[in-house]
Coordinates of C-alpha atoms in Angstrom, one line a residue:
M11 CA -16.4 -9.5 69.7
P12 CA -14.4 -7.4 72.2
A13 CA -14.3 -7.8 76.0
V14 CA -12.5 -5.8 78.6
T15 CA -11.4 -7.5 81.8
V16 CA -10.3 -5.7 85.0
S17 CA -9.8 -8.6 87.3
L18 CA -8.9 -12.2 87.5
E19 CA -12.6 -13.0 88.2
E20 CA -13.6 -11.3 85.0
M21 CA -10.9 -13.2 83.1
L22 CA -12.4 -16.5 84.6
Q23 CA -15.8 -15.4 83.5
L24 CA -14.6 -14.7 80.0
G25 CA -12.8 -18.0 79.8
D26 CA -16.0 -19.8 80.8
R27 CA -17.9 -17.9 78.1
I28 CA -15.4 -18.8 75.4
A29 CA -15.3 -22.4 76.5
Q30 CA -19.1 -22.7 76.3
D31 CA -19.2 -21.0 72.9
Y32 CA -16.2 -22.5 71.1
F33 CA -14.6 -25.4 72.8
R34 CA -15.1 -28.5 70.6
A35 CA -13.0 -31.2 69.0
G36 CA -11.1 -29.7 66.1
W37 CA -11.1 -26.1 67.4
I38 CA -7.9 -24.2 66.8
A39 CA -7.4 -20.9 68.6
G40 CA -4.5 -18.5 68.5
F41 CA -3.8 -16.0 71.3
Q42 CA -1.9 -12.9 70.2
G43 CA -0.6 -10.2 72.4
S44 CA 2.5 -8.8 74.0
L45 CA 4.3 -10.4 76.9
G46 CA 2.1 -10.1 80.0
A47 CA -1.1 -9.5 78.0
G48 CA -2.8 -12.5 79.7
K49 CA -2.6 -15.2 77.0
T50 CA -1.8 -18.1 79.4
T51 CA -4.3 -16.7 82.0
L52 CA -7.1 -16.8 79.4
I53 CA -6.2 -20.3 78.3
R54 CA -6.1 -21.4 82.0
S55 CA -9.5 -19.8 82.5
I56 CA -11.0 -21.6 79.4
L57 CA -9.6 -25.0 80.4
G58 CA -10.3 -24.5 84.1
S59 CA -14.0 -23.8 83.4
L60 CA -14.2 -27.3 81.8
G61 CA -12.6 -29.1 84.7
F62 CA -8.9 -29.2 83.6
S63 CA -6.6 -28.7 86.6
Q64 CA -5.6 -25.1 86.5
T65 CA -2.5 -25.8 88.5
L66 CA -1.1 -27.9 85.7
I67 CA -1.8 -25.3 83.0
T68 CA 1.3 -23.3 82.5
S69 CA 2.9 -21.7 79.5
P70 CA 5.1 -24.3 77.6
T71 CA 7.6 -21.6 76.8
F72 CA 10.7 -23.8 76.9
S73 CA 9.1 -27.1 75.9
Y74 CA 6.8 -25.5 73.2
L75 CA 3.9 -27.9 73.8
H76 CA 1.9 -29.3 76.7
V77 CA -0.6 -32.0 76.1
Y78 CA -3.5 -32.0 78.6
D79 CA -5.6 -35.2 78.9
P80 CA -9.3 -34.4 79.3
P81 CA -10.8 -34.7 82.8
R82 CA -14.0 -36.2 81.3
E83 CA -14.7 -38.6 78.5
D84 CA -16.8 -36.0 76.7
L85 CA -13.9 -33.6 76.2
P86 CA -11.1 -33.8 73.7
P87 CA -7.4 -33.6 74.5
V88 CA -5.8 -30.2 74.4
Y89 CA -2.5 -29.2 72.7
H90 CA -1.2 -26.0 74.2
F91 CA 1.6 -24.4 72.2
D92 CA 3.8 -21.4 73.1
L93 CA 5.7 -20.4 70.0
Y94 CA 7.4 -17.4 71.4
R95 CA 10.9 -18.9 70.9
M96 CA 10.1 -21.2 68.0
T97 CA 11.1 -20.9 64.3
E98 CA 9.0 -22.3 61.5
V99 CA 11.6 -24.8 60.8
S100 CA 11.6 -26.3 64.3
F101 CA 7.8 -26.4 64.2
L102 CA 7.9 -28.6 61.2
Q103 CA 10.9 -30.7 62.4
L104 CA 9.2 -31.4 65.7
G105 CA 6.1 -32.8 64.0
F106 CA 3.8 -30.2 65.4
P107 CA 1.6 -29.7 62.3
E108 CA 0.1 -33.1 62.9
Y109 CA -1.4 -31.9 66.2
L110 CA -3.0 -29.0 64.4
E111 CA -4.5 -31.5 62.0
D112 CA -6.0 -33.7 64.7
P113 CA -9.8 -33.4 64.3
K114 CA -10.3 -35.0 67.7
G115 CA -8.1 -32.5 69.6
V116 CA -8.1 -28.8 70.5
S117 CA -5.1 -26.7 69.7
L118 CA -4.5 -23.5 71.7
I119 CA -1.6 -21.5 70.4
E120 CA 0.2 -18.6 72.1
W121 CA 2.1 -16.5 69.5
P122 CA 0.4 -18.0 66.5
E123 CA 2.0 -15.3 64.2
R124 CA 5.2 -17.4 64.4
L125 CA 3.6 -20.0 62.2
Q126 CA 3.6 -17.5 59.3
E127 CA 2.4 -19.4 56.2
R128 CA 1.6 -22.5 58.3
T129 CA -1.2 -20.7 60.1
P130 CA -4.3 -22.9 59.9
E131 CA -7.1 -21.3 57.8
K132 CA -9.8 -22.3 60.4
M133 CA -7.9 -20.8 63.4
Q134 CA -9.9 -18.4 65.5
T135 CA -7.7 -15.5 66.7
F136 CA -8.0 -13.8 70.1
E137 CA -6.1 -10.4 70.1
M138 CA -5.1 -9.4 73.6
R139 CA -3.7 -6.1 74.8
M140 CA -3.2 -4.1 77.9
V141 CA -5.4 -1.0 78.1
G142 CA -4.5 0.1 81.6
E143 CA -2.6 -1.3 84.6
D144 CA -5.0 -4.1 85.3
R145 CA -7.3 -3.9 82.2
R146 CA -7.0 -6.2 79.3
R147 CA -8.9 -6.0 76.0
V148 CA -9.6 -9.3 74.3
A149 CA -11.1 -9.2 70.8
W150 CA -12.0 -12.1 68.5

């Protein structure tokens, strides 16, 4: 299902729509796209629509993983990965697969293609790309 956004407001609306349709314990989502395609912004929009503090949602580029505690009891914890600089070996060594296997959490993964054969079968992929100066196409 593709969507094209031309503003931050439209990205927020898309994040809200995705959150309402898909955000549940056990959900694993991968966000693919070039640098600057809006992966972190979309994740911030999804979580922000659920009450997570948007100011705390940043790309974990150098730490690889941020864990966000839910703002309400009815929401699961979120595991936000940025695998841009990660190798498969370090993913395994750091014990990250256990987060993906947590049926009570939500895993949001930037650069999921870095997982290679460790990519979860049930992962929903969001393909993001620039289609103009301020336009982004998101397909899933």
